mmCIF file of C-alpha atoms in Angstrom:
data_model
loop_
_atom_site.group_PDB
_atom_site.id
_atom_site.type_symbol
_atom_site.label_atom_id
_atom_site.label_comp_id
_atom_site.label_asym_id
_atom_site.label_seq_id
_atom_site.Cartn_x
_atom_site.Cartn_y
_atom_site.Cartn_z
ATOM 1 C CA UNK A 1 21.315 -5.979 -35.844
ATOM 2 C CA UNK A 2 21.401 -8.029 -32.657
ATOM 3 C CA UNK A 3 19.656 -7.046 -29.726
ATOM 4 C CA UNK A 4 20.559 -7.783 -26.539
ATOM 5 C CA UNK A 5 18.435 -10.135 -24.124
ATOM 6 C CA UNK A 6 18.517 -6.875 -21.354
ATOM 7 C CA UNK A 7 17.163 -4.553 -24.377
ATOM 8 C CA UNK A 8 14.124 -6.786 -24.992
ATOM 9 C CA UNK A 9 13.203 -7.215 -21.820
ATOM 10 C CA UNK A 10 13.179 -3.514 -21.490
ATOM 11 C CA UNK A 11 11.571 -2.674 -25.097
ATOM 12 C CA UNK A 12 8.535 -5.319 -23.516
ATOM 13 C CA UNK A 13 8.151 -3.436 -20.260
ATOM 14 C CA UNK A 14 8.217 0.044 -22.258
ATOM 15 C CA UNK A 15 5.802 -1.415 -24.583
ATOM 16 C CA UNK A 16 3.825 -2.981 -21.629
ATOM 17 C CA UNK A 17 3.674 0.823 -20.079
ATOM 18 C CA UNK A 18 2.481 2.307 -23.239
ATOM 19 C CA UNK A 19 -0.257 -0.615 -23.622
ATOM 20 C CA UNK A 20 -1.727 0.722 -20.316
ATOM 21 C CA UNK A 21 -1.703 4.193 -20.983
ATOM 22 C CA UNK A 22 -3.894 3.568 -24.121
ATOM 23 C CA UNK A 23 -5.777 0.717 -21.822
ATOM 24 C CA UNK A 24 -9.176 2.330 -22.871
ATOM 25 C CA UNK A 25 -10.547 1.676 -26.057
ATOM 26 C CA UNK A 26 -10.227 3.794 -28.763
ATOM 27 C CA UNK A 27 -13.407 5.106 -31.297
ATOM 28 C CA UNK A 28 -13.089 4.571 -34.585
ATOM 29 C CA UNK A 29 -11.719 7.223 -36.646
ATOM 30 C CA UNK A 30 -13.998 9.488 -38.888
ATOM 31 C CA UNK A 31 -13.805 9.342 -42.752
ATOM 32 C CA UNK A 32 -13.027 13.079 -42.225
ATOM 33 C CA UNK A 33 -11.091 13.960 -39.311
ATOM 34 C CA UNK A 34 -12.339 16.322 -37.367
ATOM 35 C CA UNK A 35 -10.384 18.276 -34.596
ATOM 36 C CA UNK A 36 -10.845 16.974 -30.845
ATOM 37 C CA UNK A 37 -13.238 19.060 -28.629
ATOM 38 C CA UNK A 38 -11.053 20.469 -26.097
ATOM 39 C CA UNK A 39 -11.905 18.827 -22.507
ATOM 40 C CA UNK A 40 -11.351 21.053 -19.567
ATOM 41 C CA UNK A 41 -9.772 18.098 -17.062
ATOM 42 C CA UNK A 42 -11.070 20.855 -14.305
ATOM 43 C CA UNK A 43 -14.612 20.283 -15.134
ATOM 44 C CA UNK A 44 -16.656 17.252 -14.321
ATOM 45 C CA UNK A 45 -20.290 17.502 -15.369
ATOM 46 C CA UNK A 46 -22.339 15.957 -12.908
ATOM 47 C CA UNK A 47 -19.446 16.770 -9.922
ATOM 48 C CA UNK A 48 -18.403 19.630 -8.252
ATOM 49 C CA UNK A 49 -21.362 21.605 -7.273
ATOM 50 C CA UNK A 50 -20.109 23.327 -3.872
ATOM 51 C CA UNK A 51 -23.362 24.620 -3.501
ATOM 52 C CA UNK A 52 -25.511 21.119 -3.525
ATOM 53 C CA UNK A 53 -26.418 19.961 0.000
ATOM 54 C CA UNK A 54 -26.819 16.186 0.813
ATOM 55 C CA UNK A 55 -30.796 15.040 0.902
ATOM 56 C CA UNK A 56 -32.599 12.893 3.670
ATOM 57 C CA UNK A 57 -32.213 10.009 1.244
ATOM 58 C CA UNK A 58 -28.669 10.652 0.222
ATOM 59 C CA UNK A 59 -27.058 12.607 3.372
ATOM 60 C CA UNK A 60 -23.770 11.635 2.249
ATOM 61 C CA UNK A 61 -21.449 13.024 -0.463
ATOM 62 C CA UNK A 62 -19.704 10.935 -2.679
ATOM 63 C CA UNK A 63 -16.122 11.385 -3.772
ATOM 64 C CA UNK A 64 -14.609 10.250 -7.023
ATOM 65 C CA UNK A 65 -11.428 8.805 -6.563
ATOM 66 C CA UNK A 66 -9.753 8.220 -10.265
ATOM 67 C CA UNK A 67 -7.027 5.778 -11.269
ATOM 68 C CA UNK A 68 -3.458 5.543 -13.007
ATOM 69 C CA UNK A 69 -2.667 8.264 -15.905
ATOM 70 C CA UNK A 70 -5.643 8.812 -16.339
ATOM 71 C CA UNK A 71 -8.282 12.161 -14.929
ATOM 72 C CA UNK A 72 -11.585 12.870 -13.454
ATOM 73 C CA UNK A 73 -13.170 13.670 -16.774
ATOM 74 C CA UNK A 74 -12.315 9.985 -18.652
ATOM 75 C CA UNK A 75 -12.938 7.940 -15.732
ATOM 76 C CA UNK A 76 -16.184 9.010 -13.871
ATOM 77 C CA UNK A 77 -17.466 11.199 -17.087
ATOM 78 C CA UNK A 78 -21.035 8.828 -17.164
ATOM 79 C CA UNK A 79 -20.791 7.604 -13.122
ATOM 80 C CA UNK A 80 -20.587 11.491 -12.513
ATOM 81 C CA UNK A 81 -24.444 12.922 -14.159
ATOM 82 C CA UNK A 82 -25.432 9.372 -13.651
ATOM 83 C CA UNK A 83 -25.398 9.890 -9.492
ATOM 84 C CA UNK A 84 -25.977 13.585 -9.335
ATOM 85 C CA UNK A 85 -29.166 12.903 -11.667
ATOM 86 C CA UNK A 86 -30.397 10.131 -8.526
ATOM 87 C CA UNK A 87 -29.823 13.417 -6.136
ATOM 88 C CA UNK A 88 -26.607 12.856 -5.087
ATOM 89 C CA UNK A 89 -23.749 15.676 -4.292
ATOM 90 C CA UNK A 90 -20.456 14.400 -5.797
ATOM 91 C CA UNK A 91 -16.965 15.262 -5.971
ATOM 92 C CA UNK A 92 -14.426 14.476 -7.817
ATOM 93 C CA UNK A 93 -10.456 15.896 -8.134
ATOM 94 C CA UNK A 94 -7.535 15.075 -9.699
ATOM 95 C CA UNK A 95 -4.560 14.289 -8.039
ATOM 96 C CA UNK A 96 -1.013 12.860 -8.303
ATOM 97 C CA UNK A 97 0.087 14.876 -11.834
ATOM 98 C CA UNK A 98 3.360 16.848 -9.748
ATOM 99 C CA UNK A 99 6.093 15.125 -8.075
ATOM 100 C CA UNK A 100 9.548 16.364 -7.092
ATOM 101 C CA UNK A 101 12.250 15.612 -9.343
ATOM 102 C CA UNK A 102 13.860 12.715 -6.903
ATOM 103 C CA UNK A 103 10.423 10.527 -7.241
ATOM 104 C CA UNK A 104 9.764 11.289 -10.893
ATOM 105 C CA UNK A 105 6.321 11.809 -13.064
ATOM 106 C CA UNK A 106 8.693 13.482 -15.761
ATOM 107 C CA UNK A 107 5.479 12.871 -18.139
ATOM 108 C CA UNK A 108 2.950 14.963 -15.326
ATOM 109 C CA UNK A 109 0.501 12.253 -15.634
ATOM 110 C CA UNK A 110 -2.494 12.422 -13.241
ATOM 111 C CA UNK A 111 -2.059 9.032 -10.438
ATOM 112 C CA UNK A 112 1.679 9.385 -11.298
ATOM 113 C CA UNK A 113 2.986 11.015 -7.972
ATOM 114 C CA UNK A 114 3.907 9.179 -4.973
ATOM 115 C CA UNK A 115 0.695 7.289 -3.632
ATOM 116 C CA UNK A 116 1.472 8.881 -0.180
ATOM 117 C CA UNK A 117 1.684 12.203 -1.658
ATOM 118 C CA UNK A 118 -1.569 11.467 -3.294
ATOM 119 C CA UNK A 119 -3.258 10.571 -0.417
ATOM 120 C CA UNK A 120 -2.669 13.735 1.501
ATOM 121 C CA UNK A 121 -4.180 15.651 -1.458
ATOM 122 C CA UNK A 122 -7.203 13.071 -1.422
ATOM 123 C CA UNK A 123 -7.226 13.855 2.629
ATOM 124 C CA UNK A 124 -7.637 18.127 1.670
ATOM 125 C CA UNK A 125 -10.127 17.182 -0.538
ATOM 126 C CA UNK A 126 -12.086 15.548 1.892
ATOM 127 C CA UNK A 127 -12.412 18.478 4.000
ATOM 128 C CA UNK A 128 -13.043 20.714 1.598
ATOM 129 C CA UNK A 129 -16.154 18.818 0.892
ATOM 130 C CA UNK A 130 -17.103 18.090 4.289
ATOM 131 C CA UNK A 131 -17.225 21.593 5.154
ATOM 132 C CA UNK A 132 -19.097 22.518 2.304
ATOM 133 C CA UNK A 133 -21.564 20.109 2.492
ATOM 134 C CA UNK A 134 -21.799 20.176 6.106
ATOM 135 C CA UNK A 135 -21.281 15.948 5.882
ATOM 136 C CA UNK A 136 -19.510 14.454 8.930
ATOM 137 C CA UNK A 137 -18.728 11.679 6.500
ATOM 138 C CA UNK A 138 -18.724 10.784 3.117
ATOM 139 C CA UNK A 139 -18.991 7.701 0.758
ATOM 140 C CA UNK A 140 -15.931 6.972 -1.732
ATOM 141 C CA UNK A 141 -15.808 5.401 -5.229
ATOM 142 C CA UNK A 142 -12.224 4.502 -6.075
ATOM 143 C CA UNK A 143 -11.078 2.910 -9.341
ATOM 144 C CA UNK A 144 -7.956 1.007 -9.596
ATOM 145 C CA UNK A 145 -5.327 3.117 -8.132
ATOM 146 C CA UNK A 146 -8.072 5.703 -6.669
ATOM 147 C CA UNK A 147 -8.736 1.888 -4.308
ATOM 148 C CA UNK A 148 -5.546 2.132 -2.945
ATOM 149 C CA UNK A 149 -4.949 6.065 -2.707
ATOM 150 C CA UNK A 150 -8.190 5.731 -0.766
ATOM 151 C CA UNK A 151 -7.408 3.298 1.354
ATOM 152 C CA UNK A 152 -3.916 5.013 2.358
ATOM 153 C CA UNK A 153 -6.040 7.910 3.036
ATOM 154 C CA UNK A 154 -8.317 6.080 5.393
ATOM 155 C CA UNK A 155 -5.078 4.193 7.539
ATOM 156 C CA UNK A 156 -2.441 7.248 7.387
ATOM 157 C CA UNK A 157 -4.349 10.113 6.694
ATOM 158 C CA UNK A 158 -6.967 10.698 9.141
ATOM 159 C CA UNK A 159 -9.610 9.329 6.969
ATOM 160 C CA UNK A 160 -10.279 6.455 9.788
ATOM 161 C CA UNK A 161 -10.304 6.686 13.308
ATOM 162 C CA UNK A 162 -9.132 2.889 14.803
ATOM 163 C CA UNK A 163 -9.447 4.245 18.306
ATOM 164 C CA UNK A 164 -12.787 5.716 17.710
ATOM 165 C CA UNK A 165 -14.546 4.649 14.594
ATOM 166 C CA UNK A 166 -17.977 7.392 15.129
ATOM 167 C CA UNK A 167 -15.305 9.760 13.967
ATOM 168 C CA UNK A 168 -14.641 8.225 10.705
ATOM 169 C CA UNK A 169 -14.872 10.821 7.913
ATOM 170 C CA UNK A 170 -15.430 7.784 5.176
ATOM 171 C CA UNK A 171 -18.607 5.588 5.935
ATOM 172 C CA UNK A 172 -18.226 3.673 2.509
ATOM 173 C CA UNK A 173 -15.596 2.599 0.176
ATOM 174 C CA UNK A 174 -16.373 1.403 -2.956
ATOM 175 C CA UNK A 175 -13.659 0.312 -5.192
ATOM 176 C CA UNK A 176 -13.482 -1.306 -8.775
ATOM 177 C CA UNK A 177 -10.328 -3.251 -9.872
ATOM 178 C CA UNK A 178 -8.356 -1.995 -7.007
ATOM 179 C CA UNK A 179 -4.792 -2.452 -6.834
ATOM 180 C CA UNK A 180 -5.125 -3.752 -3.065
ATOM 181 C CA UNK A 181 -2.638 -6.740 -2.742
ATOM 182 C CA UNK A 182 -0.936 -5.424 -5.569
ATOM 183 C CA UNK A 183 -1.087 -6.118 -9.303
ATOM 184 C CA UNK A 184 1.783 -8.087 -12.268
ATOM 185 C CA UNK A 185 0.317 -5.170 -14.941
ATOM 186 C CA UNK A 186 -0.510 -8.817 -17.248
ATOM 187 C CA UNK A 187 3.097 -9.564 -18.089
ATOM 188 C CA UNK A 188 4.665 -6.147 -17.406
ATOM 189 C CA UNK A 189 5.961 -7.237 -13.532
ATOM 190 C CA UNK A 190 8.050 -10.411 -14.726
ATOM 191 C CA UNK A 191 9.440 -8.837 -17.718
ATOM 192 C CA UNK A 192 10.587 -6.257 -15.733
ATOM 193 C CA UNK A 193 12.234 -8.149 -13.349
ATOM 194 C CA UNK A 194 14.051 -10.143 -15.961
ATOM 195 C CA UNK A 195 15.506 -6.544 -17.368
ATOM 196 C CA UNK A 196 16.553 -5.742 -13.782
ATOM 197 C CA UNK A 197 18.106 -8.798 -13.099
ATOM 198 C CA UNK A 198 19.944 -8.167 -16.445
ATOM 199 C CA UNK A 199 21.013 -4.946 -15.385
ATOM 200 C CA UNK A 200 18.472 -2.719 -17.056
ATOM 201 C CA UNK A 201 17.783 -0.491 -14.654
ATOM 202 C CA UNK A 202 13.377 -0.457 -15.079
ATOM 203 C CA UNK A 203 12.447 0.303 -11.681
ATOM 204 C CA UNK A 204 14.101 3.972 -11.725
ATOM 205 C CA UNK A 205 13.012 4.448 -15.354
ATOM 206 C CA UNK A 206 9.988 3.335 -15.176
ATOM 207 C CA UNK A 207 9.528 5.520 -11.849
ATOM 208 C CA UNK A 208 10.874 8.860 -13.374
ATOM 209 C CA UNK A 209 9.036 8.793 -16.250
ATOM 210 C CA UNK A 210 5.763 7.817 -14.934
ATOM 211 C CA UNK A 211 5.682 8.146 -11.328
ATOM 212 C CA UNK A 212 6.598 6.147 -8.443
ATOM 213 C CA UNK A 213 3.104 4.888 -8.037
ATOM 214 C CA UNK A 214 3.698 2.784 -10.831
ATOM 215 C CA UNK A 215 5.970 0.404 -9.102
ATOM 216 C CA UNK A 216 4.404 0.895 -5.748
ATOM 217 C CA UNK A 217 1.316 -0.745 -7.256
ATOM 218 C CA UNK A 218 3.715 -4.068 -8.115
ATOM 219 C CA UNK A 219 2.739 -7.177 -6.370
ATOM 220 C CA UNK A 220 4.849 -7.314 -3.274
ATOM 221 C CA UNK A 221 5.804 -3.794 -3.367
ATOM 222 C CA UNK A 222 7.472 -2.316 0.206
ATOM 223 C CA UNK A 223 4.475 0.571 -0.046
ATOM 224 C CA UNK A 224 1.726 -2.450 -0.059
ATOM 225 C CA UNK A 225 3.301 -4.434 2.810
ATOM 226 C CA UNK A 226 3.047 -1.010 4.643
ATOM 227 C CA UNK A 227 0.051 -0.546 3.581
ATOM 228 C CA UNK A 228 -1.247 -3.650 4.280
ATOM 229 C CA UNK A 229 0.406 -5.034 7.355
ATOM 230 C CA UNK A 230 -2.041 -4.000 10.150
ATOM 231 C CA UNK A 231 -4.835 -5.900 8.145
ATOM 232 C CA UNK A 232 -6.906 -5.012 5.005
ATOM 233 C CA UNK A 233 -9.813 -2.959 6.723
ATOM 234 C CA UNK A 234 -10.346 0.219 9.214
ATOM 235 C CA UNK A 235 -12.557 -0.112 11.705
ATOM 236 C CA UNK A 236 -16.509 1.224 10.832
ATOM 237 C CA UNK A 237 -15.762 1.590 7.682
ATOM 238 C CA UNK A 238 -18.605 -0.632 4.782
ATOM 239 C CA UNK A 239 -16.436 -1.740 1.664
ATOM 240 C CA UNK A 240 -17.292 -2.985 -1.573
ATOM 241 C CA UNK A 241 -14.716 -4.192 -3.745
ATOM 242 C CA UNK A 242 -15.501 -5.450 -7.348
ATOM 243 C CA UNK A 243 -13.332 -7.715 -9.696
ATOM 244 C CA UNK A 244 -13.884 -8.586 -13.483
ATOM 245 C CA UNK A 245 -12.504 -11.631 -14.566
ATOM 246 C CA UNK A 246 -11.999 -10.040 -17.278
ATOM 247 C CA UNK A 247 -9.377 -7.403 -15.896
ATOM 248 C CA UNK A 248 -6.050 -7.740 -17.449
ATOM 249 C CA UNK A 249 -4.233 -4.155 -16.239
ATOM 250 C CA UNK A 250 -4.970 -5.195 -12.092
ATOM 251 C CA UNK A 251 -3.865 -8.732 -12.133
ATOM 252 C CA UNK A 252 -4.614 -11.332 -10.867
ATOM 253 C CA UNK A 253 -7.638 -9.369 -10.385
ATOM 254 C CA UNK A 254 -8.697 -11.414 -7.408
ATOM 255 C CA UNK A 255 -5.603 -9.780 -5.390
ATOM 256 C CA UNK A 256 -8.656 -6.822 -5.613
ATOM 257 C CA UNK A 257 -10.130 -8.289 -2.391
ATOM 258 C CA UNK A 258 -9.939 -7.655 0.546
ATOM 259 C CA UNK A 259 -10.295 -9.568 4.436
ATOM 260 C CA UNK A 260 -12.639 -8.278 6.595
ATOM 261 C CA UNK A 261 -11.035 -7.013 10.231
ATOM 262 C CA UNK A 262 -12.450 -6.108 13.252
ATOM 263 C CA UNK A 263 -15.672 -3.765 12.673
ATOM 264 C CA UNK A 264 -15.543 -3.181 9.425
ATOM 265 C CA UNK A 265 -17.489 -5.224 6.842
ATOM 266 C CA UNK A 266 -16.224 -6.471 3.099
ATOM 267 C CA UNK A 267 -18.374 -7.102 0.535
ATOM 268 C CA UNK A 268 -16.175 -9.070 -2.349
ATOM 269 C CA UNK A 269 -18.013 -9.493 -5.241
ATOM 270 C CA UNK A 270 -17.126 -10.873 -9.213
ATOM 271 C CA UNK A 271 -18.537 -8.795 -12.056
ATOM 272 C CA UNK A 272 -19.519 -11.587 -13.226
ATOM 273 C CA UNK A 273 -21.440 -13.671 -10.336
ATOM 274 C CA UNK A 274 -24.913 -14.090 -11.861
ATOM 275 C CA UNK A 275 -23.855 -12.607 -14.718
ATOM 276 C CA UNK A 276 -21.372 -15.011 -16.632
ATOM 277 C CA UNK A 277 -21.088 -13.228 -20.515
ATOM 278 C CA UNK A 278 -20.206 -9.741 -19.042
ATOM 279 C CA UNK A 279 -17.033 -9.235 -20.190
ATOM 280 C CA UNK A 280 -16.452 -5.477 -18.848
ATOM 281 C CA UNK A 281 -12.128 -5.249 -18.380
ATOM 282 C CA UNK A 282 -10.821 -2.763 -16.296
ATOM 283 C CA UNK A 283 -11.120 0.813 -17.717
ATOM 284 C CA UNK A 284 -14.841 -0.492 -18.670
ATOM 285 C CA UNK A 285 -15.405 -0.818 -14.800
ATOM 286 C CA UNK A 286 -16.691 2.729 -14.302
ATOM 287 C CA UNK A 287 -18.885 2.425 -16.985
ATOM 288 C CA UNK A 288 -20.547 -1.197 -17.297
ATOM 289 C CA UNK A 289 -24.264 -1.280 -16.646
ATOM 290 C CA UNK A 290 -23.731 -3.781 -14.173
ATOM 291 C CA UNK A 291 -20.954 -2.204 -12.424
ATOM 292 C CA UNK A 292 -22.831 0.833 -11.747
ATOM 293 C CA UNK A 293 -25.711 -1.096 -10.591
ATOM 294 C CA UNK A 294 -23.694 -2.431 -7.353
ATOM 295 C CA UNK A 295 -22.054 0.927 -7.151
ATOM 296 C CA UNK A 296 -25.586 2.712 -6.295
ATOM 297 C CA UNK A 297 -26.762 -0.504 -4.298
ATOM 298 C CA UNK A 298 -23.287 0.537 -2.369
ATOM 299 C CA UNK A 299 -24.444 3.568 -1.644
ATOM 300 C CA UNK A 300 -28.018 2.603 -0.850
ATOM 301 C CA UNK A 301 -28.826 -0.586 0.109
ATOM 302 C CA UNK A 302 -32.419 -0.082 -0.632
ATOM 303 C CA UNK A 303 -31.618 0.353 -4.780
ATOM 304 C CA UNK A 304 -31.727 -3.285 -5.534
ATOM 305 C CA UNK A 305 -34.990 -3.411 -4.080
ATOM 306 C CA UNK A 306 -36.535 -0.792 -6.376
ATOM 307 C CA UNK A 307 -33.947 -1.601 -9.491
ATOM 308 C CA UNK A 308 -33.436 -5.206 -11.364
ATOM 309 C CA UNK A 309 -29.866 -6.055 -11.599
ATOM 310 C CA UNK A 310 -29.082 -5.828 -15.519
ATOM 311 C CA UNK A 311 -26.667 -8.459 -17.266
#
C-alpha cells in the first residue's frame, strides 16, 4: 500500500507528539510486574503547606510552575522536599488540563489549555499564596512551558507592575528550558508545516487533541510575537533562565534566553558552562544536581558561597 507524501508528514508529526509525551525516561520494567502506586496529582510532598510562613532567610514563597502534559507531582517531585527541607514555603498547582471545546485539549492533559487561560489560573494562584503567606511577593520556578505561562502572567496578568515595579508580586523568575522565543519540538515544527502545506490540516489537530498551547509554543507563533513584542523582561523583576545543550524538546534551546530591558536583570546561563560532560536534556532539568544548584543560588544569592557547584 502506497502512502501518500501528506500522510507521512502527518504520521511524523503524530509520532513527533507522542515522542514528547513519553519525553521522560522510562525505568526498567520488573521481572515481575507489579501494579503502579497510585499518585494523587493533588498532592505534592514538599509543597502546599498553607500553614508554613516565610523565614527571615527565606521571606519569599516559591511557586512551582510545571510544563507541557505533564503535572506537579512528575516535574517538581525531588525540587519540591528538596526546597521545603532548606526552609522554604512552596507551592505548586496544576493548571491548563480544561479547555472549551473550540480551543481543544480533547486528551485533558495538564499545560494543554490555552497559555492565556493558563496564566489567569497561575495569576489566582498567586494570590492565594500571597495571602496565606502574608508575602507581598514571591519567587517563581518555571519549567518549559511553566517559563512562558509565567511570563504571560507577569506582562498580562498583573503579575508585574511596568508603571510601578515596588508593586511587583514576582521578585524572581527562574526558568529551565523555557519556551521563550519559541521552540521547532526537534523536527516536529517543519514536518508539520510540510503536512499543512500538503493540505493536512496539523495545526487544528494537533490543537484539539492536545491543546492550543502546543502550537502557541511554535517558533514564530502569533501568541509569542504578542508575548514578546514590548521586550523580553518586566521591569524589577531578577530572571534566571537556564539552557542544556543537550535539550532536544525546546529547540534551539538557546531561543530559552532572554534580553535584558529596562530594570530588570537576566541572568542567561548554559547547563553546561564549567561543566562540559553534563548531559541533563530537558525533562532532566528539574532534577540534575547541577540544575538545582543555580536554582537555590536563584533564590539566594548567598548559596554558592556556602555550597560547591557539583558537575
Amino acid at each position: 500500500m502506497r502512502i501518500s507524501s501528506a500522510t507521512r508528514a502527518l504520521l511524523f508529526v503524530l509520532a513527533g507528539i507522542v515522542m514528547l509525551c513519553s519525553a521522560a525516561p522510562a525505568a526498567a520494567d520488573p521481572v515481575e510486574a507489579e501494579p503502579a502506586p497510585v499518585v494523587d496529582p493533588s498532592v505534592l510532598p514538599g509543597a502546599n503547606d498553607w500553614n508554613c510562613k516565610p523565614s527571615a532567610a527565606h521571606p519569599r514563597p516559591v511557586v512551582l510552575v510545571h510544563g507541557t502534559w505533564t503535572g506537579m507531582v512528575g516535574t517538581w517531585k525531588d525540587l519540591a522536599p528538596a526546597l521545603s527541607a532548606d526552609g522554604y514555603c512552596v507551592f505548586a498547582l496544576n493548571y491548563g488540563q480544561a479547555a472549551g471545546l473550540t480551543k481543544g485539549n480533547m486528551m485533558r492533559m495538564f499545560g494543554g489549555a490555552d497559555i492565556e487561560e493558563s496564566a489567569r489560573q497561575l495569576a489566582g494562584f498567586v494570590e492565594l499564596v500571597r495571602t496565606a503567606t502574608g508575602a507581598p511577593q514571591v519567587d517563581m520556578i518555571g519549567h518549559s512551558l511553566g517559563g512562558t505561562v509565567s511570563r504571560q502572567y507577569l506582562r498580562f496578568e498583573g503579575g508585574a507592575d511596568r508603571a510601578n515595579p515596588a508593586l511587583n508580586k514576582v521578585h524572581s523568575l527562574v526558568t529551565l528550558g523555557a519556551t521563550n522565543h519559541g521552540t521547532s519540538f526537534g523536527d516536529v515544527q517543519s514536518l508539520g508545516a510540510i503536512a499543512q502545506a500538503l493540505g493536512v490540516p496539523v495545526t487544528t489537530l494537533a490543537g484539539v487533541a492536545v491543546g492550543p498551547s502546543y502550537i502557541q509554543q511554535m517558533v514564530g507563533s502569533p501568541f509569542l510575537q504578542l508575548l514578546n513584542a514590548a521586550g523580553d523582561t518586566d521591569p524589577g523583576i531578577d530572571y534566571t533562565v537556564v539552557a542544556s545543550r543537550s535539550d532536544t524538546v525546546s529547540t534551539p534551546p538557546e531561543n530559552t534566553f532572554l534580553t535584558a530591558g529596562p530594570w530588570a536583570t537576566v541572568h542567561n546561563i548554559w547547563l553546561q558552562d564549567g561543566c562540559e560532560t553534563n548531559t541533563a536534556d530537558h525533562g532532566q532539568l528539574t532534577t540534575d544536581a547541577r540544575a538545582v544548584y543555580i536554582i537555590q543560588r536563584a533564590l539566594d544569592p548567598a548559596y554558592g558561597d556556602r555550597n560547591p557547584a557539583p558537575c
